[in-house]
PDB file of C-alpha atoms in Angstrom:
ATOM      1  CA  MET A   1     -14.747  -1.855-145.274  1.00  0.00           C
ATOM      2  CA  THR A   2     -15.981  -0.894-148.989  1.00  0.00           C
ATOM      3  CA  ASP A   3     -18.544   1.594-149.810  1.00  0.00           C
ATOM      4  CA  ARG A   4     -20.734  -0.902-150.557  1.00  0.00           C
ATOM      5  CA  LYS A   5     -24.318  -0.086-149.785  1.00  0.00           C
ATOM      6  CA  GLY A   6     -27.751  -2.233-148.724  1.00  0.00           C
ATOM      7  CA  ILE A   7     -30.818  -3.076-150.373  1.00  0.00           C
ATOM      8  CA  ILE A   8     -33.486  -4.581-148.438  1.00  0.00           C
ATOM      9  CA  LEU A   9     -36.359  -6.122-150.742  1.00  0.00           C
ATOM     10  CA  ALA A  10     -39.228  -6.047-148.280  1.00  0.00           C
ATOM     11  CA  GLY A  11     -42.232  -6.009-151.095  1.00  0.00           C
ATOM     12  CA  GLY A  12     -45.040  -8.692-152.084  1.00  0.00           C
ATOM     13  CA  SER A  13     -48.061  -9.231-150.914  1.00  0.00           C
ATOM     14  CA  GLY A  14     -47.536 -12.061-148.464  1.00  0.00           C
ATOM     15  CA  THR A  15     -50.312 -14.679-149.781  1.00  0.00           C
ATOM     16  CA  ARG A  16     -48.668 -17.291-148.489  1.00  0.00           C
ATOM     17  CA  LEU A  17     -49.048 -16.035-145.301  1.00  0.00           C
ATOM     18  CA  TYR A  18     -52.591 -15.107-145.331  1.00  0.00           C
ATOM     19  CA  PRO A  19     -54.593 -14.261-143.574  1.00  0.00           C
ATOM     20  CA  ILE A  20     -52.212 -13.080-141.296  1.00  0.00           C
ATOM     21  CA  THR A  21     -50.763 -10.891-143.766  1.00  0.00           C
ATOM     22  CA  LEU A  22     -53.847  -9.278-144.645  1.00  0.00           C
ATOM     23  CA  GLY A  23     -53.519  -6.308-142.912  1.00  0.00           C
ATOM     24  CA  VAL A  24     -49.479  -5.894-142.231  1.00  0.00           C
ATOM     25  CA  SER A  25     -46.374  -6.910-144.251  1.00  0.00           C
ATOM     26  CA  LYS A  26     -44.995  -9.877-144.362  1.00  0.00           C
ATOM     27  CA  GLN A  27     -41.585  -8.326-143.099  1.00  0.00           C
ATOM     28  CA  LEU A  28     -43.187  -6.303-140.194  1.00  0.00           C
ATOM     29  CA  LEU A  29     -45.011 -10.231-138.633  1.00  0.00           C
ATOM     30  CA  PRO A  30     -42.758 -10.413-134.936  1.00  0.00           C
ATOM     31  CA  ILE A  31     -40.009 -12.989-135.248  1.00  0.00           C
ATOM     32  CA  TYR A  32     -40.401 -13.807-131.394  1.00  0.00           C
ATOM     33  CA  ASP A  33     -39.825 -10.505-129.710  1.00  0.00           C
ATOM     34  CA  LYS A  34     -38.726  -8.036-133.011  1.00  0.00           C
ATOM     35  CA  PRO A  35     -40.017  -7.083-136.532  1.00  0.00           C
ATOM     36  CA  MET A  36     -38.946  -9.836-139.173  1.00  0.00           C
ATOM     37  CA  ILE A  37     -37.247  -7.039-140.731  1.00  0.00           C
ATOM     38  CA  PHE A  38     -34.654  -6.268-138.097  1.00  0.00           C
ATOM     39  CA  TYR A  39     -32.729  -9.555-138.542  1.00  0.00           C
ATOM     40  CA  ALA A  40     -32.262  -8.535-142.167  1.00  0.00           C
ATOM     41  CA  LEU A  41     -31.050  -5.306-140.988  1.00  0.00           C
ATOM     42  CA  SER A  42     -28.559  -6.528-139.077  1.00  0.00           C
ATOM     43  CA  ALA A  43     -27.122  -8.980-141.689  1.00  0.00           C
ATOM     44  CA  LEU A  44     -26.379  -5.437-143.399  1.00  0.00           C
ATOM     45  CA  MET A  45     -25.144  -3.820-139.928  1.00  0.00           C
ATOM     46  CA  LEU A  46     -22.827  -7.056-139.668  1.00  0.00           C
ATOM     47  CA  THR A  47     -21.093  -6.436-143.141  1.00  0.00           C
ATOM     48  CA  GLY A  48     -20.324  -2.809-141.717  1.00  0.00           C
ATOM     49  CA  ILE A  49     -22.953  -1.094-144.510  1.00  0.00           C
ATOM     50  CA  ARG A  50     -24.505   1.977-143.127  1.00  0.00           C
ATOM     51  CA  GLU A  51     -26.333   3.012-146.093  1.00  0.00           C
ATOM     52  CA  ILE A  52     -29.576   1.126-146.833  1.00  0.00           C
ATOM     53  CA  CYS A  53     -32.364   1.106-149.153  1.00  0.00           C
ATOM     54  CA  VAL A  54     -35.611  -0.294-148.146  1.00  0.00           C
ATOM     55  CA  ILE A  55     -37.870  -1.343-151.035  1.00  0.00           C
ATOM     56  CA  THR A  56     -41.351  -2.107-150.249  1.00  0.00           C
ATOM     57  CA  THR A  57     -44.886  -1.524-151.710  1.00  0.00           C
ATOM     58  CA  PRO A  58     -46.481   1.582-151.600  1.00  0.00           C
ATOM     59  CA  GLN A  59     -49.288   0.742-149.487  1.00  0.00           C
ATOM     60  CA  ASP A  60     -46.977  -0.622-146.825  1.00  0.00           C
ATOM     61  CA  ARG A  61     -44.442   2.253-147.116  1.00  0.00           C
ATOM     62  CA  ALA A  62     -45.356   4.485-143.919  1.00  0.00           C
ATOM     63  CA  GLN A  63     -45.669   1.070-141.979  1.00  0.00           C
ATOM     64  CA  PHE A  64     -41.907   0.475-142.613  1.00  0.00           C
ATOM     65  CA  GLU A  65     -41.354   4.417-142.148  1.00  0.00           C
ATOM     66  CA  ARG A  66     -43.137   4.241-138.681  1.00  0.00           C
ATOM     67  CA  THR A  67     -41.232   0.940-137.420  1.00  0.00           C
ATOM     68  CA  LEU A  68     -37.665   1.872-138.777  1.00  0.00           C
ATOM     69  CA  GLY A  69     -37.413   5.814-139.145  1.00  0.00           C
ATOM     70  CA  ASP A  70     -34.567   7.247-141.034  1.00  0.00           C
ATOM     71  CA  GLY A  71     -32.122   4.985-139.224  1.00  0.00           C
ATOM     72  CA  ARG A  72     -30.570   7.473-137.375  1.00  0.00           C
ATOM     73  CA  GLN A  73     -31.235   5.929-133.911  1.00  0.00           C
ATOM     74  CA  TRP A  74     -28.960   2.974-135.154  1.00  0.00           C
ATOM     75  CA  GLY A  75     -26.309   5.393-136.482  1.00  0.00           C
ATOM     76  CA  LEU A  76     -27.692   4.698-140.165  1.00  0.00           C
ATOM     77  CA  ARG A  77     -29.053   6.260-143.453  1.00  0.00           C
ATOM     78  CA  LEU A  78     -31.991   4.405-144.431  1.00  0.00           C
ATOM     79  CA  VAL A  79     -34.469   5.792-147.840  1.00  0.00           C
ATOM     80  CA  TYR A  80     -37.153   4.176-149.081  1.00  0.00           C
ATOM     81  CA  VAL A  81     -37.934   2.865-152.887  1.00  0.00           C
ATOM     82  CA  GLU A  82     -41.739   1.723-153.593  1.00  0.00           C
ATOM     83  CA  GLN A  83     -41.870  -1.488-156.066  1.00  0.00           C
ATOM     84  CA  PRO A  84     -45.523  -0.865-157.274  1.00  0.00           C
ATOM     85  CA  SER A  85     -45.546  -5.006-158.451  1.00  0.00           C
ATOM     86  CA  PRO A  86     -43.395  -7.746-157.328  1.00  0.00           C
ATOM     87  CA  ASP A  87     -41.899  -8.291-160.569  1.00  0.00           C
ATOM     88  CA  GLY A  88     -38.847 -10.475-159.677  1.00  0.00           C
ATOM     89  CA  LEU A  89     -35.893 -10.106-157.556  1.00  0.00           C
ATOM     90  CA  ALA A  90     -33.447  -8.659-160.071  1.00  0.00           C
ATOM     91  CA  GLN A  91     -35.733  -6.048-160.308  1.00  0.00           C
ATOM     92  CA  ALA A  92     -34.592  -4.501-156.911  1.00  0.00           C
ATOM     93  CA  TYR A  93     -31.701  -3.517-158.028  1.00  0.00           C
ATOM     94  CA  LEU A  94     -33.390  -1.144-161.390  1.00  0.00           C
ATOM     95  CA  LEU A  95     -35.597  -0.016-158.385  1.00  0.00           C
ATOM     96  CA  ALA A  96     -32.674   1.009-156.135  1.00  0.00           C
ATOM     97  CA  GLU A  97     -29.811   2.006-159.140  1.00  0.00           C
ATOM     98  CA  ASP A  98     -30.293   5.892-158.182  1.00  0.00           C
ATOM     99  CA  PHE A  99     -29.607   4.852-154.274  1.00  0.00           C
ATOM    100  CA  LEU A 100     -26.891   2.502-155.475  1.00  0.00           C
ATOM    101  CA  ASN A 101     -25.117   5.357-158.147  1.00  0.00           C
ATOM    102  CA  GLY A 102     -22.374   2.863-159.039  1.00  0.00           C
ATOM    103  CA  ALA A 103     -21.609   1.321-155.696  1.00  0.00           C
ATOM    104  CA  PRO A 104     -21.655  -2.304-154.773  1.00  0.00           C
ATOM    105  CA  SER A 105     -24.049  -3.555-153.156  1.00  0.00           C
ATOM    106  CA  ALA A 106     -25.392  -6.318-150.665  1.00  0.00           C
ATOM    107  CA  MET A 107     -29.135  -7.107-151.069  1.00  0.00           C
ATOM    108  CA  VAL A 108     -30.762  -9.342-148.359  1.00  0.00           C
ATOM    109  CA  LEU A 109     -34.398 -10.558-148.336  1.00  0.00           C
ATOM    110  CA  GLY A 110     -36.750  -9.231-145.874  1.00  0.00           C
ATOM    111  CA  ASP A 111     -38.078 -12.755-144.678  1.00  0.00           C
ATOM    112  CA  ASN A 112     -34.387 -14.625-144.084  1.00  0.00           C
ATOM    113  CA  ILE A 113     -32.646 -14.799-140.613  1.00  0.00           C
ATOM    114  CA  PHE A 114     -28.716 -15.512-140.617  1.00  0.00           C
ATOM    115  CA  PHE A 115     -27.430 -16.524-137.436  1.00  0.00           C
ATOM    116  CA  GLY A 116     -24.288 -18.094-136.482  1.00  0.00           C
ATOM    117  CA  HIS A 117     -20.758 -17.196-134.399  1.00  0.00           C
ATOM    118  CA  GLY A 118     -18.589 -16.599-137.992  1.00  0.00           C
ATOM    119  CA  LEU A 119     -21.148 -14.672-139.613  1.00  0.00           C
ATOM    120  CA  PRO A 120     -19.546 -11.179-139.637  1.00  0.00           C
ATOM    121  CA  ARG A 121     -16.671 -12.983-140.822  1.00  0.00           C
ATOM    122  CA  ILE A 122     -17.376 -14.194-144.287  1.00  0.00           C
ATOM    123  CA  LEU A 123     -20.026 -11.464-144.734  1.00  0.00           C
ATOM    124  CA  ARG A 124     -16.778  -9.078-144.368  1.00  0.00           C
ATOM    125  CA  ALA A 125     -14.906 -11.443-146.601  1.00  0.00           C
ATOM    126  CA  ALA A 126     -17.605 -10.976-149.142  1.00  0.00           C
ATOM    127  CA  ASP A 127     -17.347  -7.381-148.552  1.00  0.00           C
ATOM    128  CA  MET A 128     -14.113  -7.094-149.409  1.00  0.00           C
ATOM    129  CA  GLN A 129     -14.852  -8.452-153.420  1.00  0.00           C
ATOM    130  CA  THR A 130     -14.871  -5.498-155.156  1.00  0.00           C
ATOM    131  CA  THR A 131     -15.661  -7.167-158.425  1.00  0.00           C
ATOM    132  CA  GLY A 132     -18.500  -9.513-159.293  1.00  0.00           C
ATOM    133  CA  GLY A 133     -20.368 -11.175-156.870  1.00  0.00           C
ATOM    134  CA  THR A 134     -20.538 -13.295-154.083  1.00  0.00           C
ATOM    135  CA  VAL A 135     -23.509 -16.003-152.892  1.00  0.00           C
ATOM    136  CA  PHE A 136     -24.013 -18.248-150.066  1.00  0.00           C
ATOM    137  CA  GLY A 137     -24.733 -21.633-149.921  1.00  0.00           C
ATOM    138  CA  TYR A 138     -26.634 -23.480-147.369  1.00  0.00           C
ATOM    139  CA  ARG A 139     -27.549 -27.405-146.856  1.00  0.00           C
ATOM    140  CA  VAL A 140     -31.523 -28.077-147.035  1.00  0.00           C
ATOM    141  CA  ALA A 141     -33.507 -31.129-147.153  1.00  0.00           C
ATOM    142  CA  ASP A 142     -35.833 -29.884-149.888  1.00  0.00           C
ATOM    143  CA  PRO A 143     -33.689 -28.011-152.271  1.00  0.00           C
ATOM    144  CA  GLU A 144     -36.141 -28.524-154.973  1.00  0.00           C
ATOM    145  CA  ARG A 145     -37.909 -25.369-153.546  1.00  0.00           C
ATOM    146  CA  TYR A 146     -34.860 -22.950-153.854  1.00  0.00           C
ATOM    147  CA  GLY A 147     -32.189 -21.828-156.417  1.00  0.00           C
ATOM    148  CA  VAL A 148     -29.509 -24.560-156.366  1.00  0.00           C
ATOM    149  CA  VAL A 149     -26.246 -24.335-156.823  1.00  0.00           C
ATOM    150  CA  ASP A 150     -24.576 -26.931-159.057  1.00  0.00           C
ATOM    151  CA  PHE A 151     -21.175 -27.444-158.379  1.00  0.00           C
ATOM    152  CA  ALA A 152     -18.378 -29.156-160.946  1.00  0.00           C
ATOM    153  CA  ALA A 153     -16.228 -31.930-159.699  1.00  0.00           C
ATOM    154  CA  ASP A 154     -13.623 -29.150-158.513  1.00  0.00           C
ATOM    155  CA  GLY A 155     -15.864 -27.498-156.636  1.00  0.00           C
ATOM    156  CA  THR A 156     -16.210 -24.333-158.874  1.00  0.00           C
ATOM    157  CA  VAL A 157     -19.686 -23.484-159.796  1.00  0.00           C
ATOM    158  CA  ARG A 158     -20.905 -24.701-162.874  1.00  0.00           C
ATOM    159  CA  ALA A 159     -24.442 -23.183-162.805  1.00  0.00           C
ATOM    160  CA  ILE A 160     -27.339 -22.405-160.515  1.00  0.00           C
ATOM    161  CA  VAL A 161     -30.589 -24.062-161.176  1.00  0.00           C
ATOM    162  CA  GLU A 162     -33.906 -22.371-160.280  1.00  0.00           C
ATOM    163  CA  LYS A 163     -36.063 -24.765-158.440  1.00  0.00           C
ATOM    164  CA  PRO A 164     -34.971 -28.224-160.190  1.00  0.00           C
ATOM    165  CA  ALA A 165     -37.055 -31.434-160.368  1.00  0.00           C
ATOM    166  CA  VAL A 166     -33.527 -33.427-159.671  1.00  0.00           C
ATOM    167  CA  PRO A 167     -31.244 -31.100-157.946  1.00  0.00           C
ATOM    168  CA  PRO A 168     -27.559 -31.281-159.072  1.00  0.00           C
ATOM    169  CA  SER A 169     -26.545 -30.698-155.165  1.00  0.00           C
ATOM    170  CA  PRO A 170     -28.177 -30.092-151.339  1.00  0.00           C
ATOM    171  CA  PHE A 171     -26.732 -26.588-151.505  1.00  0.00           C
ATOM    172  CA  ALA A 172     -29.517 -23.906-152.178  1.00  0.00           C
ATOM    173  CA  VAL A 173     -28.706 -20.027-152.475  1.00  0.00           C
ATOM    174  CA  THR A 174     -29.566 -18.000-149.563  1.00  0.00           C
ATOM    175  CA  GLY A 175     -31.280 -15.036-150.047  1.00  0.00           C
ATOM    176  CA  LEU A 176     -28.140 -12.739-149.763  1.00  0.00           C
ATOM    177  CA  TYR A 177     -26.360 -11.299-152.446  1.00  0.00           C
ATOM    178  CA  PHE A 178     -23.054  -9.810-152.842  1.00  0.00           C
ATOM    179  CA  LEU A 179     -23.022  -7.999-156.068  1.00  0.00           C
ATOM    180  CA  ASP A 180     -20.510  -5.343-157.819  1.00  0.00           C
ATOM    181  CA  GLY A 181     -21.616  -2.146-159.155  1.00  0.00           C
ATOM    182  CA  THR A 182     -22.474  -3.191-162.911  1.00  0.00           C
ATOM    183  CA  ALA A 183     -25.549  -5.358-160.997  1.00  0.00           C
ATOM    184  CA  PRO A 184     -28.172  -2.856-162.474  1.00  0.00           C
ATOM    185  CA  GLU A 185     -26.961  -2.604-165.920  1.00  0.00           C
ATOM    186  CA  ARG A 186     -26.707  -6.159-165.611  1.00  0.00           C
ATOM    187  CA  ALA A 187     -30.525  -6.275-164.390  1.00  0.00           C
ATOM    188  CA  ARG A 188     -31.670  -4.204-167.201  1.00  0.00           C
ATOM    189  CA  HIS A 189     -30.422  -7.097-169.669  1.00  0.00           C
ATOM    190  CA  VAL A 190     -32.315 -10.107-167.740  1.00  0.00           C
ATOM    191  CA  THR A 191     -35.073 -11.448-169.814  1.00  0.00           C
ATOM    192  CA  PRO A 192     -38.503 -11.951-167.790  1.00  0.00           C
ATOM    193  CA  SER A 193     -39.200 -15.688-167.167  1.00  0.00           C
ATOM    194  CA  ALA A 194     -41.945 -17.695-168.368  1.00  0.00           C
ATOM    195  CA  ARG A 195     -43.586 -16.375-164.915  1.00  0.00           C
ATOM    196  CA  GLY A 196     -43.282 -12.714-166.342  1.00  0.00           C
ATOM    197  CA  GLU A 197     -40.487 -11.914-163.585  1.00  0.00           C
ATOM    198  CA  LEU A 198     -36.935 -10.879-163.571  1.00  0.00           C
ATOM    199  CA  GLU A 199     -35.224 -13.727-162.174  1.00  0.00           C
ATOM    200  CA  ILE A 200     -32.392 -13.426-159.609  1.00  0.00           C
ATOM    201  CA  THR A 201     -30.752 -16.616-161.056  1.00  0.00           C
ATOM    202  CA  SER A 202     -30.747 -15.111-164.412  1.00  0.00           C
ATOM    203  CA  LEU A 203     -29.028 -12.249-162.977  1.00  0.00           C
ATOM    204  CA  LEU A 204     -26.292 -14.584-161.326  1.00  0.00           C
ATOM    205  CA  GLU A 205     -25.874 -16.403-164.378  1.00  0.00           C
ATOM    206  CA  SER A 206     -24.720 -13.184-166.373  1.00  0.00           C
ATOM    207  CA  TYR A 207     -21.927 -13.298-163.636  1.00  0.00           C
ATOM    208  CA  LEU A 208     -20.906 -17.157-163.782  1.00  0.00           C
ATOM    209  CA  ALA A 209     -20.732 -16.444-167.572  1.00  0.00           C
ATOM    210  CA  ASP A 210     -18.161 -13.815-166.795  1.00  0.00           C
ATOM    211  CA  GLY A 211     -16.531 -16.265-164.413  1.00  0.00           C
ATOM    212  CA  ALA A 212     -17.006 -13.819-161.794  1.00  0.00           C
ATOM    213  CA  LEU A 213     -19.675 -15.293-159.159  1.00  0.00           C
ATOM    214  CA  SER A 214     -18.023 -17.196-156.060  1.00  0.00           C
ATOM    215  CA  VAL A 215     -20.441 -19.347-153.920  1.00  0.00           C
ATOM    216  CA  THR A 216     -19.731 -19.412-150.243  1.00  0.00           C
ATOM    217  CA  GLN A 217     -20.816 -22.412-148.594  1.00  0.00           C
ATOM    218  CA  MET A 218     -22.479 -21.871-144.556  1.00  0.00           C
ATOM    219  CA  GLY A 219     -21.786 -24.486-142.747  1.00  0.00           C
ATOM    220  CA  ARG A 220     -22.926 -26.497-139.743  1.00  0.00           C
ATOM    221  CA  GLY A 221     -22.117 -23.735-137.684  1.00  0.00           C
ATOM    222  CA  PHE A 222     -24.732 -21.202-139.430  1.00  0.00           C
ATOM    223  CA  ALA A 223     -28.355 -21.195-139.472  1.00  0.00           C
ATOM    224  CA  TRP A 224     -30.469 -19.906-142.670  1.00  0.00           C
ATOM    225  CA  LEU A 225     -34.283 -19.800-141.944  1.00  0.00           C
ATOM    226  CA  ASP A 226     -36.617 -18.468-144.142  1.00  0.00           C
ATOM    227  CA  THR A 227     -39.958 -17.785-143.010  1.00  0.00           C
ATOM    228  CA  GLY A 228     -42.501 -17.967-145.843  1.00  0.00           C
ATOM    229  CA  THR A 229     -44.902 -19.969-144.218  1.00  0.00           C
ATOM    230  CA  HIS A 230     -47.060 -20.590-140.903  1.00  0.00           C
ATOM    231  CA  ALA A 231     -44.550 -23.520-139.745  1.00  0.00           C
ATOM    232  CA  SER A 232     -41.317 -21.800-140.693  1.00  0.00           C
ATOM    233  CA  LEU A 233     -42.754 -18.527-139.182  1.00  0.00           C
ATOM    234  CA  LEU A 234     -43.534 -20.340-135.680  1.00  0.00           C
ATOM    235  CA  ASP A 235     -39.930 -22.298-136.307  1.00  0.00           C
ATOM    236  CA  ALA A 236     -37.993 -19.215-136.659  1.00  0.00           C
ATOM    237  CA  GLY A 237     -39.588 -17.578-133.358  1.00  0.00           C
ATOM    238  CA  ASN A 238     -39.052 -20.775-131.334  1.00  0.00           C
ATOM    239  CA  PHE A 239     -35.340 -20.774-133.003  1.00  0.00           C
ATOM    240  CA  VAL A 240     -34.841 -17.226-131.768  1.00  0.00           C
ATOM    241  CA  ARG A 241     -36.490 -17.609-128.043  1.00  0.00           C
ATOM    242  CA  THR A 242     -34.235 -20.695-127.387  1.00  0.00           C
ATOM    243  CA  LEU A 243     -31.176 -19.136-128.158  1.00  0.00           C
ATOM    244  CA  SER A 244     -32.445 -15.428-126.324  1.00  0.00           C
ATOM    245  CA  ASP A 245     -33.436 -17.363-123.562  1.00  0.00           C
ATOM    246  CA  ARG A 246     -30.527 -20.050-123.139  1.00  0.00           C
ATOM    247  CA  GLN A 247     -27.977 -17.809-124.119  1.00  0.00           C
ATOM    248  CA  SER A 248     -29.213 -14.265-122.133  1.00  0.00           C
ATOM    249  CA  GLN A 249     -28.245 -12.690-125.782  1.00  0.00           C
ATOM    250  CA  GLN A 250     -30.191 -11.292-128.285  1.00  0.00           C
ATOM    251  CA  VAL A 251     -30.252 -12.211-131.898  1.00  0.00           C
ATOM    252  CA  GLY A 252     -31.060  -9.635-134.811  1.00  0.00           C
ATOM    253  CA  CYS A 253     -30.624  -6.573-132.232  1.00  0.00           C
ATOM    254  CA  PRO A 254     -29.648  -3.312-134.388  1.00  0.00           C
ATOM    255  CA  GLU A 255     -28.691  -1.273-131.133  1.00  0.00           C
ATOM    256  CA  GLU A 256     -26.313  -3.872-129.982  1.00  0.00           C
ATOM    257  CA  ILE A 257     -24.451  -4.059-133.429  1.00  0.00           C
ATOM    258  CA  ALA A 258     -24.823  -0.223-133.525  1.00  0.00           C
ATOM    259  CA  PHE A 259     -23.277   0.423-130.204  1.00  0.00           C
ATOM    260  CA  GLU A 260     -20.513  -1.959-130.711  1.00  0.00           C
ATOM    261  CA  GLN A 261     -19.379  -0.782-133.906  1.00  0.00           C
ATOM    262  CA  GLY A 262     -19.521   2.717-132.363  1.00  0.00           C
ATOM    263  CA  TRP A 263     -22.077   4.441-134.761  1.00  0.00           C
ATOM    264  CA  ILE A 264     -24.063   5.333-131.214  1.00  0.00           C
ATOM    265  CA  ASP A 265     -22.953   6.043-128.041  1.00  0.00           C
ATOM    266  CA  ARG A 266     -24.149   5.044-124.910  1.00  0.00           C
ATOM    267  CA  ASP A 267     -26.652   7.664-124.384  1.00  0.00           C
ATOM    268  CA  ALA A 268     -28.019   6.795-127.714  1.00  0.00           C
ATOM    269  CA  LEU A 269     -28.521   2.861-126.386  1.00  0.00           C
ATOM    270  CA  LEU A 270     -30.178   4.389-123.169  1.00  0.00           C
ATOM    271  CA  ALA A 271     -32.591   6.513-125.596  1.00  0.00           C
ATOM    272  CA  GLN A 272     -33.892   3.286-127.140  1.00  0.00           C
ATOM    273  CA  ALA A 273     -33.529   1.386-124.189  1.00  0.00           C
ATOM    274  CA  ALA A 274     -36.343   3.782-122.511  1.00  0.00           C
ATOM    275  CA  LEU A 275     -38.092   3.759-125.552  1.00  0.00           C
ATOM    276  CA  PHE A 276     -39.076  -0.031-125.068  1.00  0.00           C
ATOM    277  CA  GLY A 277     -39.476   0.454-121.111  1.00  0.00           C
ATOM    278  CA  LYS A 278     -39.673  -2.905-118.908  1.00  0.00           C
ATOM    279  CA  THR A 279     -40.158  -5.309-121.877  1.00  0.00           C
ATOM    280  CA  GLN A 280     -37.130  -7.901-121.817  1.00  0.00           C
ATOM    281  CA  TYR A 281     -35.483  -6.290-124.945  1.00  0.00           C
ATOM    282  CA  GLY A 282     -35.499  -2.806-122.961  1.00  0.00           C
ATOM    283  CA  ARG A 283     -33.664  -4.414-120.102  1.00  0.00           C
ATOM    284  CA  TYR A 284     -31.260  -6.117-122.695  1.00  0.00           C
ATOM    285  CA  LEU A 285     -30.456  -2.725-123.676  1.00  0.00           C
ATOM    286  CA  LYS A 286     -29.890  -1.439-120.546  1.00  0.00           C
ATOM    287  CA  ARG A 287     -27.247  -4.433-119.419  1.00  0.00           C
ATOM    288  CA  LEU A 288     -25.784  -3.448-122.662  1.00  0.00           C
ATOM    289  CA  ALA A 289     -25.052  -0.271-121.744  1.00  0.00           C
ATOM    290  CA  GLY A 290     -24.079  -0.950-118.572  1.00  0.00           C
ATOM    291  CA  GLU A 291     -27.078   0.189-116.208  1.00  0.00           C
ATOM    292  CA  THR A 292     -28.780  -2.302-113.667  1.00  0.00           C
ATOM    293  CA  GLY A 293     -32.369  -2.988-112.464  1.00  0.00           C
ATOM    294  CA  THR A 294     -35.920  -3.256-113.900  1.00  0.00           C
TER     295      THR A 294
END
């Protein structure tokens, strides 16, 4: 495991989800039985990351602090940085520069959900790459909505094209980016796009130009869900519910990951179980701790 730090980008105004986001941050909306941000947090925890910067808006910061606290209940250290205006994904590296202090990072978008039996394995593999960058490609039916990977004939990455009219491949770049310690400096040299934003694709092109970007393909055994529309929000909730009910296992459970990693002990797990009382989530944590009862 490296000294990699985590970033969760949970800013924006969530206008595509109006009116349900008029009074609450999109990343705090429920995905079945947990706030959306728990799933992004879990991806970083599965990587082995324990220091995480949550980037959010000035008006939503208190909501996140109330929901997540300082992270100690999961054996983490969480800090908060405000993004005054949403000026592009690459801006996150400038906002988090002091927090990173030269360390490599893994940034996940707060509205992305990742699932799969081999997920910890590919996350740890990306973490072990101490130089350059690693992103993940996922086959989608509508690649024109995303940044798309353009593969050369030999399978190497030729380019990443943002929302192409004619997609060069069906592989979209997911909202999970493993970059080395040069990311903030590279972000400083990104020129704003036509819409005035520091695009993440421009930052990734900087790595690609140096021959330092790799794409790991997430195959059939993985699920990647984004929750940017009302329909996809509902689909994600149903997906998590189906898995939880069918397998009697949680998806995106920070307490479970922290307990299995040895970051919290049984008493801390039981304290979280008591906090959630007689909910299904609380009963699940009790079972993890080896206690029975309702």
